Amino acid sequence: MKRLLAILIAAIPLAAGAVYEGPIFDAHLHYNEDAVERYPVGTLMELFSKNGVKAILANSRPNDGTRALVEANRKAPRPGFAVVPFIRVYRDRADYGTWHGNPDIAKMIEDEHKRGYYRGVGEFHIFGREAASDVVKRIVDFAVANDLVLHAHCDEEALELLFAHNPKARIIWAHTGFSTPLDKVEALFGKYPKLWGELSYRWDVLEGDRLAPAWKAFFTKHAERFLVGSDTWVNQRWQSYPETIGYYRRWLAELPPAVAERIAWKNGARLFGLE
Ligand SMILES: [Zn+2]
C-alpha cells in the first residue's frame, strides 16, 4: 500500500499547471515563402504578441520573408518587440545540398548584408567535412568581420570545423545537435565559450512530461548557454506555434526562476544587445 501511494504521488506533477510567464526570445524562426500566404505578417505579429514572444531570430527562404518582418516592425513598431534578422543561405530548395560549395551563396550573403540590419547568417545545414570548404570559411570569416552570429544545424565534426575556420566565431547550435550526449555538449561548451545551444526538437529534455533530471541539472549549471526556438520550417509548425511556446513555458517553470529567465529571454537579449 505504501509503495502504491509512493507511485501515485510520484505520478502527480509537483507544480501542475505552473508555467514560466516571462518574455520569450524565439531564437529559431523561419518565415519561408510557403508560409507567406497563409500567415501574413500581421497575423504573425498577433501570434507573437499573444504568446509573449518579445523577440524573434528570423530568417527565410528566400530572404524576402525576413525583410518583410523587419520592414513591418519598422513601419509600425511594436513596443518591446524586436526582429533580429539573419541571412539565410538558401535562395530555394535546390541550394540545400550544394550551398557550401557555391561561391554565389557567399556573394549573395555579402550583398544581402549591405541592407545594414542583419545580425547573423543561418540557419544553415552542414555535416562533417562539408564544413571544410573555402566557401564556408569565407562565410565564417565574413561573419566574424561583421559581428554576425552563425546559426548552424550541424553535427559535431562540422561544428569543430566552423570554429577551426575562425576561433572568434559566435555560433548558435540549432537543436543542440538533436541527440549529442550531455557530456559531449559540456565538452564543446568548455572548448568554445562562444557557443550557444538552441533547444527545438531536443525532445530528450523531457522524461514523460517532466524535465529529465540530467537536463534540469545541466540547464542550471549552464544557464547562460541555452536558447529556445520554434523552428517554423513548415506551416504545421506555425499552426502549432502556441503549443510549442507552451511546451517551453511548462518545462521552464521547473527550473529556478533566474535560470528559466536566462534560457527563455536573457541569453538571446544579451547576445543581440536588446537589454
Ligand atoms: Zn530550422
CSV table of C-alpha atoms and ligand atoms in Angstrom, one decimal:
chain,number,residue,atom,x,y,z
A,1,MET,CA,0.0,0.0,0.0
A,2,LYS,CA,2.8,2.3,1.0
A,3,ARG,CA,4.5,1.5,-2.3
A,4,LEU,CA,1.3,2.2,-4.3
A,5,LEU,CA,0.9,5.5,-2.6
A,6,ALA,CA,4.5,6.5,-3.4
A,7,ILE,CA,3.9,5.6,-7.1
A,8,LEU,CA,0.7,7.6,-7.1
A,9,ILE,CA,2.4,10.6,-5.6
A,10,ALA,CA,5.3,10.4,-8.0
A,11,ALA,CA,2.9,10.4,-10.9
A,12,ILE,CA,1.4,13.8,-9.8
A,13,PRO,CA,3.4,16.7,-11.3
A,14,LEU,CA,4.8,18.7,-8.5
A,15,ALA,CA,3.9,22.0,-10.0
A,16,ALA,CA,0.9,21.1,-12.1
A,17,GLY,CA,-0.2,23.9,-14.2
A,18,ALA,CA,2.7,26.2,-13.4
A,19,VAL,CA,4.3,28.0,-16.4
A,20,TYR,CA,7.1,30.4,-16.9
A,21,GLU,CA,5.3,33.6,-17.5
A,22,GLY,CA,8.1,36.0,-18.6
A,23,PRO,CA,9.2,37.1,-22.1
A,24,ILE,CA,10.4,34.6,-24.7
A,25,PHE,CA,13.2,35.1,-27.2
A,26,ASP,CA,12.3,32.8,-30.2
A,27,ALA,CA,15.8,32.0,-31.4
A,28,HIS,CA,14.9,29.8,-34.3
A,29,LEU,CA,12.3,31.1,-36.6
A,30,HIS,CA,11.7,30.7,-40.3
A,31,TYR,CA,9.3,32.7,-42.4
A,32,ASN,CA,9.6,30.8,-45.7
A,33,GLU,CA,7.8,31.6,-48.8
A,34,ASP,CA,5.3,28.7,-48.4
A,35,ALA,CA,4.1,30.4,-45.2
A,36,VAL,CA,3.5,33.9,-46.5
A,37,GLU,CA,0.0,33.5,-48.0
A,38,ARG,CA,-1.5,31.6,-45.1
A,39,TYR,CA,0.4,33.6,-42.4
A,40,PRO,CA,0.6,37.2,-43.4
A,41,VAL,CA,3.0,39.4,-41.3
A,42,GLY,CA,0.1,41.0,-39.4
A,43,THR,CA,-1.1,37.5,-38.3
A,44,LEU,CA,2.4,36.6,-37.2
A,45,MET,CA,2.8,39.8,-35.1
A,46,GLU,CA,-0.5,38.9,-33.4
A,47,LEU,CA,0.7,35.4,-32.8
A,48,PHE,CA,4.0,36.7,-31.2
A,49,SER,CA,2.1,39.2,-29.0
A,50,LYS,CA,-0.5,36.6,-27.8
A,51,ASN,CA,2.3,34.1,-26.9
A,52,GLY,CA,4.5,36.6,-25.0
A,53,VAL,CA,7.3,36.4,-27.7
A,54,LYS,CA,9.2,39.6,-27.4
A,55,ALA,CA,12.0,38.9,-29.9
A,56,ILE,CA,12.4,36.7,-32.9
A,57,LEU,CA,15.6,35.5,-34.6
A,58,ALA,CA,14.1,35.5,-38.1
A,59,ASN,CA,15.3,34.1,-41.4
A,60,SER,CA,13.6,32.8,-44.5
A,61,ARG,CA,14.0,31.1,-47.8
A,62,PRO,CA,14.4,33.3,-49.8
A,63,ASN,CA,15.3,36.3,-47.7
A,64,ASP,CA,12.1,38.2,-48.6
A,65,GLY,CA,10.2,36.9,-45.6
A,66,THR,CA,12.8,38.3,-43.2
A,67,ARG,CA,12.8,41.6,-45.0
A,68,ALA,CA,9.0,41.8,-44.7
A,69,LEU,CA,9.2,41.2,-40.9
A,70,VAL,CA,11.9,43.8,-40.5
A,71,GLU,CA,10.0,46.4,-42.6
A,72,ALA,CA,6.7,45.7,-40.8
A,73,ASN,CA,8.3,46.3,-37.4
A,74,ARG,CA,9.9,49.5,-38.7
A,75,LYS,CA,6.7,50.9,-40.2
A,76,ALA,CA,4.6,50.1,-37.1
A,77,PRO,CA,7.0,49.3,-34.3
A,78,ARG,CA,5.5,47.2,-31.5
A,79,PRO,CA,6.9,48.5,-28.2
A,80,GLY,CA,9.2,45.9,-26.6
A,81,PHE,CA,9.3,43.7,-29.7
A,82,ALA,CA,12.4,43.1,-31.7
A,83,VAL,CA,13.2,41.4,-35.0
A,84,VAL,CA,16.7,40.0,-35.1
A,85,PRO,CA,17.2,39.3,-38.8
A,86,PHE,CA,19.5,36.6,-40.1
A,87,ILE,CA,20.6,36.0,-43.7
A,88,ARG,CA,19.5,32.6,-45.0
A,89,VAL,CA,22.0,30.7,-47.2
A,90,TYR,CA,19.2,29.2,-49.4
A,91,ARG,CA,17.6,31.1,-52.2
A,92,ASP,CA,15.4,28.0,-52.9
A,93,ARG,CA,15.3,24.3,-52.1
A,94,ALA,CA,17.9,23.5,-54.7
A,95,ASP,CA,20.5,25.3,-52.6
A,96,TYR,CA,20.1,22.9,-49.6
A,97,GLY,CA,22.7,20.3,-50.6
A,98,THR,CA,25.1,22.5,-52.6
A,99,TRP,CA,25.4,25.9,-50.9
A,100,HIS,CA,28.6,25.0,-49.0
A,101,GLY,CA,30.5,24.6,-52.3
A,102,ASN,CA,28.9,27.5,-54.2
A,103,PRO,CA,30.7,30.9,-54.2
A,104,ASP,CA,27.5,32.5,-55.4
A,105,ILE,CA,26.0,31.9,-52.0
A,106,ALA,CA,28.9,33.7,-50.2
A,107,LYS,CA,28.4,36.6,-52.6
A,108,MET,CA,24.6,36.6,-52.0
A,109,ILE,CA,25.3,36.8,-48.2
A,110,GLU,CA,27.7,39.7,-48.7
A,111,ASP,CA,25.3,41.6,-50.9
A,112,GLU,CA,22.3,41.0,-48.7
A,113,HIS,CA,24.3,42.2,-45.7
A,114,LYS,CA,24.5,45.6,-47.4
A,115,ARG,CA,21.0,46.3,-46.2
A,116,GLY,CA,22.6,47.1,-43.0
A,117,TYR,CA,20.3,45.5,-40.5
A,118,TYR,CA,21.4,41.8,-40.4
A,119,ARG,CA,22.7,40.3,-37.2
A,120,GLY,CA,23.7,36.9,-38.4
A,121,VAL,CA,23.9,34.1,-41.0
A,122,GLY,CA,21.7,31.0,-41.0
A,123,GLU,CA,20.1,28.7,-40.2
A,124,PHE,CA,22.3,26.5,-42.5
A,125,HIS,CA,22.7,22.8,-42.5
A,126,ILE,CA,26.1,21.3,-42.7
A,127,PHE,CA,27.6,17.9,-41.9
A,128,GLY,CA,31.1,16.5,-41.5
A,129,ARG,CA,33.7,17.6,-44.0
A,130,GLU,CA,31.3,19.7,-46.0
A,131,ALA,CA,32.2,22.4,-43.5
A,132,ALA,CA,35.8,22.4,-44.5
A,133,SER,CA,35.1,24.1,-47.9
A,134,ASP,CA,36.6,27.5,-48.9
A,135,VAL,CA,33.0,28.9,-49.3
A,136,VAL,CA,32.2,28.0,-45.7
A,137,LYS,CA,35.5,29.6,-44.5
A,138,ARG,CA,34.7,32.7,-46.5
A,139,ILE,CA,31.2,32.9,-44.8
A,140,VAL,CA,32.6,32.3,-41.3
A,141,ASP,CA,35.3,34.9,-41.8
A,142,PHE,CA,32.7,37.4,-43.2
A,143,ALA,CA,30.5,36.8,-40.1
A,144,VAL,CA,33.3,37.4,-37.7
A,145,ALA,CA,34.5,40.6,-39.5
A,146,ASN,CA,31.0,42.0,-39.5
A,147,ASP,CA,29.9,40.9,-36.0
A,148,LEU,CA,27.4,38.4,-37.3
A,149,VAL,CA,26.3,35.3,-35.3
A,150,LEU,CA,26.1,32.0,-37.2
A,151,HIS,CA,23.1,29.7,-36.7
A,152,ALA,CA,24.2,26.2,-37.6
A,153,HIS,CA,22.3,22.9,-37.8
A,154,CYS,CA,25.3,20.6,-37.9
A,155,ASP,CA,27.0,17.6,-36.4
A,156,GLU,CA,29.9,17.8,-34.0
A,157,GLU,CA,32.5,17.4,-36.8
A,158,ALA,CA,31.2,20.3,-38.8
A,159,LEU,CA,30.8,22.4,-35.6
A,160,GLU,CA,34.5,22.0,-34.8
A,161,LEU,CA,35.4,22.8,-38.4
A,162,LEU,CA,33.4,26.0,-38.3
A,163,PHE,CA,35.3,27.1,-35.2
A,164,ALA,CA,38.6,26.0,-36.8
A,165,HIS,CA,38.0,28.4,-39.7
A,166,ASN,CA,37.8,31.3,-37.2
A,167,PRO,CA,38.0,30.8,-33.5
A,168,LYS,CA,36.3,34.1,-33.0
A,169,ALA,CA,33.1,32.8,-34.5
A,170,ARG,CA,29.9,33.0,-32.4
A,171,ILE,CA,27.6,30.1,-33.1
A,172,ILE,CA,24.1,29.2,-32.1
A,173,TRP,CA,23.9,25.4,-32.5
A,174,ALA,CA,20.4,24.6,-33.8
A,175,HIS,CA,18.8,21.8,-31.8
A,176,THR,CA,22.0,21.4,-29.7
A,177,GLY,CA,22.9,18.6,-32.0
A,178,PHE,CA,19.5,16.8,-31.6
A,179,SER,CA,21.0,13.9,-29.7
A,180,THR,CA,24.5,14.8,-28.8
A,181,PRO,CA,25.2,13.3,-25.3
A,182,LEU,CA,25.3,15.9,-22.5
A,183,ASP,CA,28.9,15.2,-21.6
A,184,LYS,CA,29.9,15.9,-25.2
A,185,VAL,CA,27.8,19.1,-25.2
A,186,GLU,CA,29.6,20.1,-22.0
A,187,ALA,CA,33.0,19.5,-23.5
A,188,LEU,CA,32.1,21.6,-26.5
A,189,PHE,CA,30.8,24.4,-24.2
A,190,GLY,CA,34.1,24.3,-22.4
A,191,LYS,CA,36.1,24.4,-25.5
A,192,TYR,CA,34.1,27.1,-27.3
A,193,PRO,CA,32.9,29.9,-25.0
A,194,LYS,CA,31.0,31.5,-27.9
A,195,LEU,CA,28.7,28.5,-28.5
A,196,TRP,CA,25.0,28.5,-27.5
A,197,GLY,CA,22.6,25.6,-27.7
A,198,GLU,CA,19.2,26.1,-29.2
A,199,LEU,CA,16.6,23.6,-28.0
A,200,SER,CA,13.9,22.9,-30.6
A,201,TYR,CA,13.4,19.2,-31.3
A,202,ARG,CA,15.7,18.3,-28.4
A,203,TRP,CA,12.9,16.1,-27.1
A,204,ASP,CA,15.0,14.3,-24.6
A,205,VAL,CA,14.9,17.3,-22.3
A,206,LEU,CA,11.6,15.7,-21.1
A,207,GLU,CA,11.0,12.4,-19.4
A,208,GLY,CA,7.3,11.9,-19.6
A,209,ASP,CA,6.0,15.4,-19.1
A,210,ARG,CA,8.7,16.5,-16.6
A,211,LEU,CA,12.2,17.8,-17.2
A,212,ALA,CA,14.7,14.9,-17.3
A,213,PRO,CA,16.8,15.2,-14.1
A,214,ALA,CA,20.1,15.2,-16.1
A,215,TRP,CA,18.9,18.1,-18.2
A,216,LYS,CA,17.5,20.0,-15.2
A,217,ALA,CA,20.9,19.9,-13.6
A,218,PHE,CA,22.6,20.7,-16.9
A,219,PHE,CA,20.4,23.8,-17.6
A,220,THR,CA,21.1,25.0,-14.1
A,221,LYS,CA,24.8,24.6,-14.5
A,222,HIS,CA,25.0,26.1,-18.0
A,223,ALA,CA,22.1,28.6,-17.7
A,224,GLU,CA,23.9,31.1,-19.9
A,225,ARG,CA,24.4,28.8,-22.8
A,226,PHE,CA,20.8,27.9,-24.0
A,227,LEU,CA,18.1,29.4,-26.1
A,228,VAL,CA,14.6,28.3,-27.1
A,229,GLY,CA,13.2,28.3,-30.6
A,230,SER,CA,10.1,27.4,-32.5
A,231,ASP,CA,11.7,26.2,-35.8
A,232,THR,CA,8.8,27.1,-38.0
A,233,TRP,CA,10.3,25.3,-41.0
A,234,VAL,CA,6.9,24.1,-42.3
A,235,ASN,CA,3.4,25.6,-41.9
A,236,GLN,CA,2.4,22.9,-39.5
A,237,ARG,CA,4.9,24.5,-37.1
A,238,TRP,CA,3.1,27.9,-37.4
A,239,GLN,CA,-0.2,26.1,-36.8
A,240,SER,CA,1.2,24.6,-33.6
A,241,TYR,CA,3.2,27.8,-32.5
A,242,PRO,CA,1.1,28.3,-29.3
A,243,GLU,CA,1.7,24.7,-28.3
A,244,THR,CA,5.4,25.0,-29.0
A,245,ILE,CA,5.8,28.1,-26.8
A,246,GLY,CA,3.5,26.5,-24.2
A,247,TYR,CA,5.8,23.4,-24.2
A,248,TYR,CA,8.8,25.6,-23.3
A,249,ARG,CA,6.8,27.6,-20.7
A,250,ARG,CA,5.9,24.4,-18.9
A,251,TRP,CA,9.3,22.9,-18.5
A,252,LEU,CA,11.0,26.3,-17.9
A,253,ALA,CA,8.7,26.5,-14.8
A,254,GLU,CA,10.5,23.5,-13.3
A,255,LEU,CA,13.8,25.5,-13.3
A,256,PRO,CA,14.9,28.1,-10.7
A,257,PRO,CA,13.2,31.4,-12.0
A,258,ALA,CA,16.5,33.1,-12.7
A,259,VAL,CA,17.6,30.1,-14.8
A,260,ALA,CA,14.3,30.0,-16.7
A,261,GLU,CA,14.5,33.7,-17.5
A,262,ARG,CA,18.0,33.3,-18.9
A,263,ILE,CA,17.1,30.5,-21.2
A,264,ALA,CA,13.8,32.0,-22.3
A,265,TRP,CA,14.9,35.5,-22.8
A,266,LYS,CA,18.1,37.0,-21.3
A,267,ASN,CA,20.7,34.9,-23.2
A,268,GLY,CA,19.2,36.0,-26.6
A,269,ALA,CA,18.6,39.5,-25.5
A,270,ARG,CA,22.2,39.8,-24.3
A,271,LEU,CA,23.7,38.2,-27.4
A,272,PHE,CA,22.0,40.8,-29.6
A,273,GLY,CA,22.0,43.8,-27.2
A,274,LEU,CA,18.3,44.0,-26.6
A,275,GLU,CA,18.6,44.5,-22.8
B,1,ZN,ZN,15.3,25.5,-38.6
